[in-house]
PDB file of C-alpha atoms in Angstrom:
ATOM      1  CA  MET A   1      33.255 -32.921  30.407  1.00 91.00           C
ATOM      2  CA  ILE A   2      32.757 -36.610  29.680  1.00 94.00           C
ATOM      3  CA  ARG A   3      34.699 -39.806  30.259  1.00 96.00           C
ATOM      4  CA  LEU A   4      36.549 -41.090  27.213  1.00 97.00           C
ATOM      5  CA  ASP A   5      34.993 -44.549  27.343  1.00 96.00           C
ATOM      6  CA  ARG A   6      31.472 -43.149  27.668  1.00 95.00           C
ATOM      7  CA  LEU A   7      32.073 -40.817  24.716  1.00 95.00           C
ATOM      8  CA  LEU A   8      33.182 -43.692  22.505  1.00 96.00           C
ATOM      9  CA  VAL A   9      30.147 -45.782  23.473  1.00 95.00           C
ATOM     10  CA  ASN A  10      27.885 -42.818  22.699  1.00 92.00           C
ATOM     11  CA  MET A  11      29.616 -42.441  19.325  1.00 93.00           C
ATOM     12  CA  LYS A  12      28.900 -46.094  18.458  1.00 92.00           C
ATOM     13  CA  PHE A  13      32.416 -47.499  18.549  1.00 95.00           C
ATOM     14  CA  GLY A  14      31.159 -50.526  20.453  1.00 95.00           C
ATOM     15  CA  SER A  15      30.056 -51.737  23.856  1.00 96.00           C
ATOM     16  CA  ARG A  16      31.679 -50.426  27.005  1.00 95.00           C
ATOM     17  CA  LYS A  17      34.067 -53.387  27.100  1.00 96.00           C
ATOM     18  CA  GLU A  18      34.889 -53.051  23.404  1.00 97.00           C
ATOM     19  CA  VAL A  19      35.788 -49.368  23.666  1.00 96.00           C
ATOM     20  CA  GLN A  20      37.777 -49.992  26.841  1.00 96.00           C
ATOM     21  CA  ASP A  21      39.782 -52.588  24.914  1.00 96.00           C
ATOM     22  CA  LEU A  22      40.379 -50.042  22.134  1.00 96.00           C
ATOM     23  CA  ILE A  23      41.700 -47.572  24.696  1.00 96.00           C
ATOM     24  CA  LYS A  24      43.819 -50.206  26.458  1.00 95.00           C
ATOM     25  CA  ASN A  25      45.342 -51.355  23.159  1.00 95.00           C
ATOM     26  CA  GLY A  26      46.490 -47.859  22.206  1.00 95.00           C
ATOM     27  CA  GLU A  27      43.957 -47.335  19.388  1.00 96.00           C
ATOM     28  CA  VAL A  28      42.719 -44.004  20.766  1.00 97.00           C
ATOM     29  CA  TYR A  29      44.521 -40.671  20.485  1.00 97.00           C
ATOM     30  CA  VAL A  30      43.570 -37.501  22.353  1.00 97.00           C
ATOM     31  CA  ASN A  31      45.144 -34.286  21.104  1.00 97.00           C
ATOM     32  CA  GLY A  32      47.752 -36.223  19.167  1.00 96.00           C
ATOM     33  CA  LYS A  33      48.852 -38.558  21.968  1.00 96.00           C
ATOM     34  CA  ILE A  34      47.877 -42.132  22.759  1.00 97.00           C
ATOM     35  CA  GLU A  35      45.411 -42.191  25.640  1.00 96.00           C
ATOM     36  CA  THR A  36      45.162 -45.415  27.652  1.00 95.00           C
ATOM     37  CA  LYS A  37      43.064 -44.153  30.555  1.00 95.00           C
ATOM     38  CA  LYS A  38      39.426 -45.079  30.040  1.00 95.00           C
ATOM     39  CA  ASP A  39      38.279 -42.536  32.627  1.00 95.00           C
ATOM     40  CA  ARG A  40      40.106 -39.621  31.037  1.00 95.00           C
ATOM     41  CA  LYS A  41      37.814 -36.584  31.206  1.00 96.00           C
ATOM     42  CA  LEU A  42      37.661 -34.444  28.099  1.00 95.00           C
ATOM     43  CA  ASN A  43      35.630 -31.854  26.254  1.00 94.00           C
ATOM     44  CA  PRO A  44      34.693 -33.458  22.928  1.00 92.00           C
ATOM     45  CA  THR A  45      33.983 -30.092  21.299  1.00 91.00           C
ATOM     46  CA  ASN A  46      37.535 -28.896  21.975  1.00 93.00           C
ATOM     47  CA  ASP A  47      39.694 -32.004  22.387  1.00 95.00           C
ATOM     48  CA  LYS A  48      40.708 -33.855  19.220  1.00 96.00           C
ATOM     49  CA  VAL A  49      39.899 -37.561  19.521  1.00 97.00           C
ATOM     50  CA  VAL A  50      41.021 -40.115  16.914  1.00 96.00           C
ATOM     51  CA  VAL A  51      39.856 -43.745  17.079  1.00 96.00           C
ATOM     52  CA  LEU A  52      41.261 -46.362  14.696  1.00 94.00           C
ATOM     53  CA  GLY A  53      42.372 -43.527  12.454  1.00 93.00           C
ATOM     54  CA  GLU A  54      38.948 -41.835  12.435  1.00 94.00           C
ATOM     55  CA  GLU A  55      38.685 -38.349  13.913  1.00 94.00           C
ATOM     56  CA  LEU A  56      35.533 -37.819  15.942  1.00 94.00           C
ATOM     57  CA  TYR A  57      33.159 -35.138  14.762  1.00 93.00           C
ATOM     58  CA  TYR A  58      31.276 -33.813  17.766  1.00 91.00           C
ATOM     59  CA  LYS A  59      29.095 -30.782  18.423  1.00 90.00           C
ATOM     60  CA  ASP A  60      26.711 -30.074  21.277  1.00 87.00           C
ATOM     61  CA  GLU A  61      23.907 -29.666  18.746  1.00 93.00           C
ATOM     62  CA  ILE A  62      23.695 -30.678  15.095  1.00 95.00           C
ATOM     63  CA  ILE A  63      20.829 -29.657  12.810  1.00 95.00           C
ATOM     64  CA  LEU A  64      20.622 -31.104   9.297  1.00 95.00           C
ATOM     65  CA  ALA A  65      18.192 -30.136   6.530  1.00 94.00           C
ATOM     66  CA  VAL A  66      17.650 -33.320   4.499  1.00 93.00           C
ATOM     67  CA  ASN A  67      15.795 -33.813   1.211  1.00 94.00           C
ATOM     68  CA  LYS A  68      13.842 -37.044   1.770  1.00 95.00           C
ATOM     69  CA  PRO A  69      13.289 -39.046  -1.420  1.00 95.00           C
ATOM     70  CA  ILE A  70      10.063 -40.871  -2.199  1.00 96.00           C
ATOM     71  CA  GLY A  71      10.224 -44.423  -0.855  1.00 95.00           C
ATOM     72  CA  TYR A  72      12.046 -43.575   2.373  1.00 96.00           C
ATOM     73  CA  LEU A  73      10.362 -43.644   5.759  1.00 94.00           C
ATOM     74  CA  SER A  74      10.685 -40.766   8.207  1.00 93.00           C
ATOM     75  CA  ALA A  75      12.124 -43.131  10.803  1.00 91.00           C
ATOM     76  CA  ASN A  76      15.370 -44.301  12.377  1.00 90.00           C
ATOM     77  CA  ILE A  77      14.828 -47.988  11.655  1.00 90.00           C
ATOM     78  CA  ASP A  78      12.295 -50.122   9.821  1.00 91.00           C
ATOM     79  CA  PRO A  79      12.366 -53.784   8.745  1.00 92.00           C
ATOM     80  CA  MET A  80      10.430 -53.192   5.509  1.00 92.00           C
ATOM     81  CA  HIS A  81      11.627 -49.930   3.975  1.00 94.00           C
ATOM     82  CA  PRO A  82      14.752 -47.778   3.722  1.00 95.00           C
ATOM     83  CA  VAL A  83      14.737 -44.975   6.286  1.00 95.00           C
ATOM     84  CA  ILE A  84      15.961 -41.406   6.173  1.00 94.00           C
ATOM     85  CA  ILE A  85      18.774 -42.205   8.610  1.00 93.00           C
ATOM     86  CA  ASP A  86      20.234 -44.559   5.981  1.00 92.00           C
ATOM     87  CA  LEU A  87      21.167 -41.493   3.924  1.00 92.00           C
ATOM     88  CA  LEU A  88      23.543 -40.108   6.555  1.00 92.00           C
ATOM     89  CA  LYS A  89      27.236 -40.316   5.727  1.00 89.00           C
ATOM     90  CA  GLU A  90      30.408 -39.345   7.564  1.00 87.00           C
ATOM     91  CA  PRO A  91      30.825 -37.420   9.782  1.00 89.00           C
ATOM     92  CA  TYR A  92      27.189 -37.722  10.911  1.00 93.00           C
ATOM     93  CA  HIS A  93      26.777 -41.513  10.912  1.00 89.00           C
ATOM     94  CA  ARG A  94      27.818 -41.904  14.560  1.00 91.00           C
ATOM     95  CA  HIS A  95      25.257 -39.482  15.987  1.00 92.00           C
ATOM     96  CA  ASP A  96      21.740 -40.259  17.218  1.00 91.00           C
ATOM     97  CA  PHE A  97      19.386 -38.017  15.290  1.00 94.00           C
ATOM     98  CA  LYS A  98      15.777 -37.217  16.073  1.00 94.00           C
ATOM     99  CA  ILE A  99      13.371 -36.392  13.242  1.00 94.00           C
ATOM    100  CA  ALA A 100      11.437 -33.122  13.349  1.00 91.00           C
ATOM    101  CA  GLY A 101       8.572 -33.073  10.880  1.00 82.00           C
ATOM    102  CA  ARG A 102       7.718 -36.403   9.298  1.00 88.00           C
ATOM    103  CA  LEU A 103       6.646 -37.113   5.726  1.00 92.00           C
ATOM    104  CA  ASP A 104       4.721 -40.039   4.243  1.00 91.00           C
ATOM    105  CA  LEU A 105       6.495 -42.834   2.395  1.00 93.00           C
ATOM    106  CA  ASP A 106       5.188 -41.517  -0.944  1.00 94.00           C
ATOM    107  CA  SER A 107       6.050 -37.883  -0.189  1.00 96.00           C
ATOM    108  CA  GLN A 108       9.364 -36.080  -0.536  1.00 95.00           C
ATOM    109  CA  GLY A 109      11.174 -32.973   0.579  1.00 95.00           C
ATOM    110  CA  LEU A 110      12.459 -31.283   3.671  1.00 96.00           C
ATOM    111  CA  LEU A 111      13.057 -33.127   6.916  1.00 95.00           C
ATOM    112  CA  ILE A 112      14.968 -31.703   9.865  1.00 96.00           C
ATOM    113  CA  LEU A 113      17.290 -34.107  11.667  1.00 96.00           C
ATOM    114  CA  THR A 114      18.783 -32.939  14.941  1.00 96.00           C
ATOM    115  CA  THR A 115      20.563 -34.209  18.013  1.00 94.00           C
ATOM    116  CA  SER A 116      18.601 -31.720  20.131  1.00 93.00           C
ATOM    117  CA  GLY A 117      15.306 -32.675  21.755  1.00 92.00           C
ATOM    118  CA  HIS A 118      14.686 -28.969  22.337  1.00 93.00           C
ATOM    119  CA  THR A 119      14.869 -28.241  18.607  1.00 94.00           C
ATOM    120  CA  VAL A 120      12.455 -31.075  17.848  1.00 94.00           C
ATOM    121  CA  HIS A 121      10.018 -29.622  20.378  1.00 93.00           C
ATOM    122  CA  GLU A 122      10.325 -26.129  18.899  1.00 93.00           C
ATOM    123  CA  ILE A 123       9.491 -27.449  15.431  1.00 93.00           C
ATOM    124  CA  THR A 124       6.820 -30.033  16.210  1.00 92.00           C
ATOM    125  CA  ASN A 125       4.915 -28.505  19.126  1.00 92.00           C
ATOM    126  CA  PRO A 126       1.539 -27.416  17.655  1.00 90.00           C
ATOM    127  CA  ASN A 127       1.475 -24.389  19.948  1.00 92.00           C
ATOM    128  CA  LYS A 128       4.565 -22.985  18.216  1.00 93.00           C
ATOM    129  CA  LYS A 129       2.615 -22.571  14.947  1.00 93.00           C
ATOM    130  CA  ILE A 130       5.642 -23.244  12.746  1.00 95.00           C
ATOM    131  CA  VAL A 131       4.753 -22.545   9.108  1.00 97.00           C
ATOM    132  CA  LYS A 132       5.396 -25.351   6.617  1.00 97.00           C
ATOM    133  CA  THR A 133       5.214 -24.914   2.848  1.00 97.00           C
ATOM    134  CA  TYR A 134       4.473 -27.683   0.344  1.00 98.00           C
ATOM    135  CA  GLU A 135       4.651 -27.990  -3.419  1.00 98.00           C
ATOM    136  CA  VAL A 136       1.606 -29.956  -4.565  1.00 98.00           C
ATOM    137  CA  THR A 137       1.012 -31.702  -7.890  1.00 98.00           C
ATOM    138  CA  THR A 138      -2.587 -32.711  -8.589  1.00 98.00           C
ATOM    139  CA  ASP A 139      -4.287 -35.181 -10.908  1.00 96.00           C
ATOM    140  CA  GLU A 140      -6.261 -32.484 -12.753  1.00 96.00           C
ATOM    141  CA  ILE A 141      -5.888 -28.859 -13.808  1.00 97.00           C
ATOM    142  CA  ILE A 142      -6.360 -26.608 -10.791  1.00 97.00           C
ATOM    143  CA  ASP A 143      -9.077 -23.969 -10.839  1.00 97.00           C
ATOM    144  CA  ILE A 144      -7.704 -20.897  -9.052  1.00 97.00           C
ATOM    145  CA  LYS A 145     -11.112 -20.233  -7.496  1.00 96.00           C
ATOM    146  CA  MET A 146     -11.120 -23.730  -5.999  1.00 97.00           C
ATOM    147  CA  LEU A 147      -7.554 -23.314  -4.807  1.00 97.00           C
ATOM    148  CA  ASN A 148      -8.460 -20.064  -3.047  1.00 97.00           C
ATOM    149  CA  ARG A 149     -11.197 -21.901  -1.155  1.00 97.00           C
ATOM    150  CA  LEU A 150      -8.380 -23.387   0.920  1.00 97.00           C
ATOM    151  CA  LEU A 151      -7.823 -19.917   2.393  1.00 97.00           C
ATOM    152  CA  GLU A 152     -11.280 -20.169   3.963  1.00 96.00           C
ATOM    153  CA  PRO A 153     -12.304 -22.571   6.744  1.00 96.00           C
ATOM    154  CA  ILE A 154     -12.772 -26.041   5.312  1.00 94.00           C
ATOM    155  CA  LYS A 155     -13.802 -29.310   6.946  1.00 92.00           C
ATOM    156  CA  ILE A 156     -11.528 -32.365   6.681  1.00 91.00           C
ATOM    157  CA  LEU A 157     -10.827 -35.437   8.802  1.00 83.00           C
ATOM    158  CA  ASP A 158      -7.908 -35.599  11.217  1.00 79.00           C
ATOM    159  CA  GLY A 159      -5.770 -38.631  12.060  1.00 75.00           C
ATOM    160  CA  ASN A 160      -8.586 -40.106  14.159  1.00 80.00           C
ATOM    161  CA  ASN A 161     -11.100 -39.574  11.336  1.00 81.00           C
ATOM    162  CA  ASP A 162     -12.834 -36.881  13.365  1.00 85.00           C
ATOM    163  CA  SER A 163     -14.094 -33.742  11.619  1.00 90.00           C
ATOM    164  CA  TYR A 164     -11.658 -30.868  11.767  1.00 89.00           C
ATOM    165  CA  ILE A 165     -11.874 -27.270  10.552  1.00 94.00           C
ATOM    166  CA  THR A 166      -8.723 -25.847   9.007  1.00 95.00           C
ATOM    167  CA  LYS A 167      -7.503 -23.371   6.395  1.00 96.00           C
ATOM    168  CA  ALA A 168      -4.317 -22.517   4.543  1.00 97.00           C
ATOM    169  CA  LEU A 169      -2.242 -19.477   5.393  1.00 97.00           C
ATOM    170  CA  GLU A 170      -1.232 -18.969   1.767  1.00 98.00           C
ATOM    171  CA  VAL A 171      -1.745 -20.643  -1.604  1.00 98.00           C
ATOM    172  CA  LYS A 172      -0.150 -19.939  -4.960  1.00 98.00           C
ATOM    173  CA  LEU A 173      -0.772 -21.454  -8.377  1.00 98.00           C
ATOM    174  CA  LEU A 174       2.523 -22.460 -10.007  1.00 97.00           C
ATOM    175  CA  SER A 175       1.250 -24.161 -13.160  1.00 96.00           C
ATOM    176  CA  ASP A 176      -1.827 -25.994 -14.456  1.00 96.00           C
ATOM    177  CA  LYS A 177      -1.460 -28.868 -11.995  1.00 97.00           C
ATOM    178  CA  MET A 178       0.971 -27.493  -9.427  1.00 98.00           C
ATOM    179  CA  ALA A 179       0.471 -25.193  -6.446  1.00 98.00           C
ATOM    180  CA  LEU A 180       2.097 -24.077  -3.210  1.00 98.00           C
ATOM    181  CA  ILE A 181       0.319 -24.238   0.119  1.00 98.00           C
ATOM    182  CA  SER A 182       1.499 -22.975   3.519  1.00 98.00           C
ATOM    183  CA  LEU A 183       0.105 -24.211   6.846  1.00 96.00           C
ATOM    184  CA  ASP A 184       0.932 -23.810  10.515  1.00 95.00           C
ATOM    185  CA  GLU A 185      -0.584 -27.194  11.395  1.00 91.00           C
ATOM    186  CA  GLY A 186       0.430 -30.770  10.730  1.00 85.00           C
ATOM    187  CA  LYS A 187      -2.551 -33.085  10.932  1.00 85.00           C
ATOM    188  CA  PHE A 188      -2.387 -36.583   9.455  1.00 85.00           C
ATOM    189  CA  HIS A 189      -2.427 -36.362   5.623  1.00 90.00           C
ATOM    190  CA  GLN A 190      -3.629 -32.790   6.018  1.00 94.00           C
ATOM    191  CA  VAL A 191      -2.504 -31.386   2.669  1.00 96.00           C
ATOM    192  CA  LYS A 192      -3.843 -34.371   0.729  1.00 95.00           C
ATOM    193  CA  ARG A 193      -7.160 -34.194   2.567  1.00 95.00           C
ATOM    194  CA  MET A 194      -7.481 -30.453   2.032  1.00 96.00           C
ATOM    195  CA  PHE A 195      -7.007 -30.812  -1.712  1.00 97.00           C
ATOM    196  CA  ARG A 196      -9.371 -33.777  -1.807  1.00 95.00           C
ATOM    197  CA  ALA A 197     -11.980 -31.573  -0.121  1.00 95.00           C
ATOM    198  CA  ILE A 198     -11.888 -29.198  -3.112  1.00 96.00           C
ATOM    199  CA  GLY A 199     -11.961 -32.025  -5.662  1.00 96.00           C
ATOM    200  CA  TYR A 200      -8.330 -32.878  -6.393  1.00 97.00           C
ATOM    201  CA  GLU A 201      -6.113 -35.861  -5.690  1.00 97.00           C
ATOM    202  CA  VAL A 202      -2.514 -35.091  -4.773  1.00 97.00           C
ATOM    203  CA  ILE A 203      -0.195 -37.220  -6.915  1.00 97.00           C
ATOM    204  CA  ASN A 204       3.026 -35.692  -5.605  1.00 97.00           C
ATOM    205  CA  LEU A 205       3.734 -33.816  -2.394  1.00 97.00           C
ATOM    206  CA  LYS A 206       7.030 -32.099  -1.670  1.00 97.00           C
ATOM    207  CA  ARG A 207       7.716 -30.040   1.443  1.00 97.00           C
ATOM    208  CA  ILE A 208      10.081 -27.185   0.686  1.00 96.00           C
ATOM    209  CA  LYS A 209      10.149 -25.158   3.909  1.00 96.00           C
ATOM    210  CA  ILE A 210       9.757 -25.605   7.679  1.00 96.00           C
ATOM    211  CA  GLY A 211       9.905 -22.317   9.550  1.00 94.00           C
ATOM    212  CA  LYS A 212      13.314 -20.813   8.776  1.00 93.00           C
ATOM    213  CA  TYR A 213      14.668 -24.009   7.198  1.00 94.00           C
ATOM    214  CA  LEU A 214      14.670 -24.450   3.418  1.00 92.00           C
ATOM    215  CA  MET A 215      15.007 -27.671   1.460  1.00 86.00           C
ATOM    216  CA  PRO A 216      18.604 -28.258   0.300  1.00 76.00           C
ATOM    217  CA  ASN A 217      19.332 -27.139  -3.271  1.00 67.00           C
ATOM    218  CA  ILE A 218      15.932 -25.511  -3.621  1.00 48.00           C
ATOM    219  CA  LYS A 219      15.620 -23.240  -6.662  1.00 45.00           C
TER     220      LYS A 219
END
Protein backbone atom coordinates (compact mmCIF):
# COMPACT_ATOMS: atom_id res chain seq x y z
CA MET A 1 0.00 0.00 0.00
CA ILE A 2 1.15 3.54 -0.71
CA ARG A 3 -0.17 7.03 -0.07
CA LEU A 4 -1.82 8.66 -3.07
CA ASP A 5 0.35 11.78 -2.95
CA ARG A 6 3.56 9.76 -2.71
CA LEU A 7 2.49 7.61 -5.66
CA LEU A 8 1.87 10.66 -7.83
CA VAL A 9 5.26 12.15 -6.92
CA ASN A 10 6.93 8.84 -7.76
CA MET A 11 5.09 8.81 -11.10
CA LYS A 12 6.44 12.28 -11.95
CA PHE A 13 3.24 14.30 -11.78
CA GLY A 14 5.06 17.03 -9.88
CA SER A 15 6.44 17.99 -6.50
CA ARG A 16 4.66 16.96 -3.32
CA LYS A 17 2.86 20.31 -3.16
CA GLU A 18 1.92 20.16 -6.84
CA VAL A 19 0.37 16.70 -6.58
CA GLN A 20 -1.41 17.64 -3.36
CA ASP A 21 -2.95 20.58 -5.23
CA LEU A 22 -4.05 18.21 -8.01
CA ILE A 23 -5.75 16.00 -5.44
CA LYS A 24 -7.32 18.95 -3.61
CA ASN A 25 -8.67 20.40 -6.87
CA GLY A 26 -10.46 17.18 -7.82
CA GLU A 27 -8.12 16.23 -10.70
CA VAL A 28 -7.48 12.71 -9.37
CA TYR A 29 -9.86 9.77 -9.63
CA VAL A 30 -9.47 6.46 -7.80
CA ASN A 31 -11.62 3.60 -9.04
CA GLY A 32 -13.87 5.99 -10.91
CA LYS A 33 -14.48 8.46 -8.07
CA ILE A 34 -12.85 11.79 -7.28
CA GLU A 35 -10.36 11.37 -4.45
CA THR A 36 -9.49 14.48 -2.42
CA LYS A 37 -7.60 12.82 0.43
CA LYS A 38 -3.86 13.08 -0.16
CA ASP A 39 -3.15 10.34 2.39
CA ARG A 40 -5.50 7.83 0.82
CA LYS A 41 -3.80 4.42 0.92
CA LEU A 42 -4.10 2.32 -2.20
CA ASN A 43 -2.61 -0.58 -4.11
CA PRO A 44 -1.46 0.87 -7.44
CA THR A 45 -1.41 -2.56 -9.11
CA ASN A 46 -5.11 -3.10 -8.37
CA ASP A 47 -6.65 0.35 -7.89
CA LYS A 48 -7.38 2.39 -11.02
CA VAL A 49 -5.90 5.88 -10.71
CA VAL A 50 -6.59 8.62 -13.28
CA VAL A 51 -4.78 11.98 -13.11
CA LEU A 52 -5.74 14.83 -15.45
CA GLY A 53 -7.39 12.27 -17.69
CA GLU A 54 -4.33 9.98 -17.79
CA GLU A 55 -4.68 6.49 -16.34
CA LEU A 56 -1.63 5.38 -14.38
CA TYR A 57 0.19 2.32 -15.63
CA TYR A 58 1.86 0.65 -12.67
CA LYS A 59 3.46 -2.74 -12.08
CA ASP A 60 5.74 -3.90 -9.29
CA GLU A 61 8.37 -4.78 -11.88
CA ILE A 62 8.69 -3.79 -15.53
CA ILE A 63 11.28 -5.29 -17.88
CA LEU A 64 11.67 -3.87 -21.38
CA ALA A 65 13.83 -5.23 -24.21
CA VAL A 66 14.90 -2.18 -26.23
CA ASN A 67 16.75 -2.00 -29.55
CA LYS A 68 19.27 0.82 -29.02
CA PRO A 69 20.12 2.72 -32.20
CA ILE A 70 23.60 3.94 -33.04
CA GLY A 71 24.12 7.45 -31.67
CA TYR A 72 22.24 6.91 -28.41
CA LEU A 73 23.97 6.64 -25.06
CA SER A 74 23.18 3.84 -22.62
CA ALA A 75 22.24 6.40 -19.98
CA ASN A 76 19.30 8.13 -18.33
CA ILE A 77 20.49 11.66 -19.04
CA ASP A 78 23.33 13.32 -20.91
CA PRO A 79 23.90 16.94 -21.97
CA MET A 80 25.64 16.04 -25.25
CA HIS A 81 23.83 13.07 -26.78
CA PRO A 82 20.37 11.52 -26.98
CA VAL A 83 19.92 8.74 -24.43
CA ILE A 84 18.07 5.45 -24.54
CA ILE A 85 15.50 6.72 -22.04
CA ASP A 86 14.44 9.33 -24.62
CA LEU A 87 12.92 6.50 -26.68
CA LEU A 88 10.38 5.55 -24.01
CA LYS A 89 6.78 6.43 -24.75
CA GLU A 90 3.52 6.03 -22.86
CA PRO A 91 2.80 4.19 -20.64
CA TYR A 92 6.45 3.82 -19.59
CA HIS A 93 7.55 7.47 -19.57
CA ARG A 94 6.67 8.01 -15.90
CA HIS A 95 8.77 5.15 -14.54
CA ASP A 96 12.39 5.26 -13.38
CA PHE A 97 14.26 2.65 -15.37
CA LYS A 98 17.68 1.20 -14.67
CA ILE A 99 19.84 -0.02 -17.56
CA ALA A 100 21.15 -3.59 -17.52
CA GLY A 101 23.91 -4.13 -20.05
CA ARG A 102 25.32 -1.00 -21.62
CA LEU A 103 26.44 -0.46 -25.21
CA ASP A 104 28.83 2.08 -26.72
CA LEU A 105 27.56 5.17 -28.51
CA ASP A 106 28.54 3.68 -31.88
CA SER A 107 27.05 0.25 -31.13
CA GLN A 108 23.45 -0.92 -31.42
CA GLY A 109 21.13 -3.66 -30.29
CA LEU A 110 19.62 -5.11 -27.18
CA LEU A 111 19.43 -3.23 -23.91
CA ILE A 112 17.35 -4.31 -20.93
CA LEU A 113 15.54 -1.54 -19.07
CA THR A 114 13.93 -2.45 -15.77
CA THR A 115 12.47 -0.91 -12.65
CA SER A 116 13.99 -3.74 -10.59
CA GLY A 117 17.43 -3.41 -9.03
CA HIS A 118 17.38 -7.18 -8.49
CA THR A 119 16.99 -7.82 -12.22
CA VAL A 120 19.87 -5.47 -13.01
CA HIS A 121 22.05 -7.36 -10.54
CA GLU A 122 21.08 -10.73 -12.04
CA ILE A 123 22.07 -9.54 -15.51
CA THR A 124 25.18 -7.50 -14.77
CA ASN A 125 26.84 -9.37 -11.91
CA PRO A 126 29.93 -11.04 -13.46
CA ASN A 127 29.49 -14.05 -11.19
CA LYS A 128 26.16 -14.86 -12.86
CA LYS A 129 27.94 -15.58 -16.17
CA ILE A 130 25.04 -14.35 -18.31
CA VAL A 131 25.72 -15.16 -21.97
CA LYS A 132 25.54 -12.26 -24.42
CA THR A 133 25.57 -12.68 -28.20
CA TYR A 134 26.75 -10.07 -30.70
CA GLU A 135 26.56 -9.70 -34.46
CA VAL A 136 29.89 -8.31 -35.65
CA THR A 137 30.72 -6.66 -38.98
CA THR A 138 34.43 -6.32 -39.75
CA ASP A 139 36.51 -4.17 -42.09
CA GLU A 140 37.92 -7.17 -43.99
CA ILE A 141 36.87 -10.65 -45.06
CA ILE A 142 36.99 -12.98 -42.07
CA ASP A 143 39.18 -16.07 -42.19
CA ILE A 144 37.31 -18.86 -40.40
CA LYS A 145 40.57 -20.15 -38.92
CA MET A 146 41.24 -16.72 -37.40
CA LEU A 147 37.68 -16.50 -36.13
CA ASN A 148 38.02 -19.88 -34.41
CA ARG A 149 41.08 -18.59 -32.57
CA LEU A 150 38.62 -16.64 -30.43
CA LEU A 151 37.47 -19.96 -28.96
CA GLU A 152 40.95 -20.36 -27.47
CA PRO A 153 42.44 -18.21 -24.69
CA ILE A 154 43.51 -14.87 -26.11
CA LYS A 155 45.15 -11.86 -24.48
CA ILE A 156 43.46 -8.44 -24.67
CA LEU A 157 43.37 -5.31 -22.52
CA ASP A 158 40.58 -4.65 -20.04
CA GLY A 159 39.04 -1.29 -19.13
CA ASN A 160 42.12 -0.37 -17.09
CA ASN A 161 44.44 -1.32 -19.97
CA ASP A 162 45.70 -4.30 -17.99
CA SER A 163 46.33 -7.60 -19.78
CA TYR A 164 43.42 -9.99 -19.60
CA ILE A 165 42.95 -13.55 -20.84
CA THR A 166 39.56 -14.36 -22.33
CA LYS A 167 37.86 -16.55 -24.93
CA ALA A 168 34.54 -16.79 -26.72
CA LEU A 169 31.96 -19.41 -25.85
CA GLU A 170 30.80 -19.69 -29.46
CA VAL A 171 31.55 -18.10 -32.83
CA LYS A 172 29.79 -18.47 -36.15
CA LEU A 173 30.60 -17.06 -39.57
CA LEU A 174 27.52 -15.46 -41.12
CA SER A 175 29.01 -13.98 -44.29
CA ASP A 176 32.35 -12.73 -45.64
CA LYS A 177 32.56 -9.86 -43.16
CA MET A 178 29.97 -10.79 -40.54
CA ALA A 179 30.10 -13.18 -37.59
CA LEU A 180 28.36 -14.01 -34.33
CA ILE A 181 30.21 -14.21 -31.04
CA SER A 182 28.88 -15.27 -27.62
CA LEU A 183 30.54 -14.34 -24.32
CA ASP A 184 29.73 -14.63 -20.63
CA GLU A 185 31.85 -11.58 -19.76
CA GLY A 186 31.49 -7.88 -20.38
CA LYS A 187 34.85 -6.14 -20.23
CA PHE A 188 35.29 -2.66 -21.68
CA HIS A 189 35.22 -2.84 -25.51
CA GLN A 190 35.76 -6.58 -25.17
CA VAL A 191 34.33 -7.72 -28.50
CA LYS A 192 36.15 -5.01 -30.45
CA ARG A 193 39.42 -5.80 -28.68
CA MET A 194 39.04 -9.54 -29.25
CA PHE A 195 38.57 -9.06 -32.98
CA ARG A 196 41.43 -6.57 -33.11
CA ALA A 197 43.63 -9.23 -31.49
CA ILE A 198 43.05 -11.52 -34.49
CA GLY A 199 43.58 -8.73 -37.03
CA TYR A 200 40.15 -7.22 -37.67
CA GLU A 201 38.53 -3.89 -36.91
CA VAL A 202 34.87 -4.00 -35.92
CA ILE A 203 32.93 -1.47 -37.99
CA ASN A 204 29.51 -2.40 -36.63
CA LEU A 205 28.54 -4.15 -33.41
CA LYS A 206 25.00 -5.24 -32.63
CA ARG A 207 24.01 -7.18 -29.52
CA ILE A 208 21.16 -9.55 -30.24
CA LYS A 209 20.78 -11.56 -27.03
CA ILE A 210 21.32 -11.23 -23.27
CA GLY A 211 20.62 -14.45 -21.42
CA LYS A 212 16.98 -15.31 -22.13
CA TYR A 213 16.20 -11.90 -23.66
CA LEU A 214 16.20 -11.43 -27.43
CA MET A 215 16.42 -8.18 -29.36
CA PRO A 216 12.96 -6.94 -30.44
CA ASN A 217 11.97 -7.87 -34.00
CA ILE A 218 15.01 -10.09 -34.44
CA LYS A 219 14.85 -12.34 -37.50
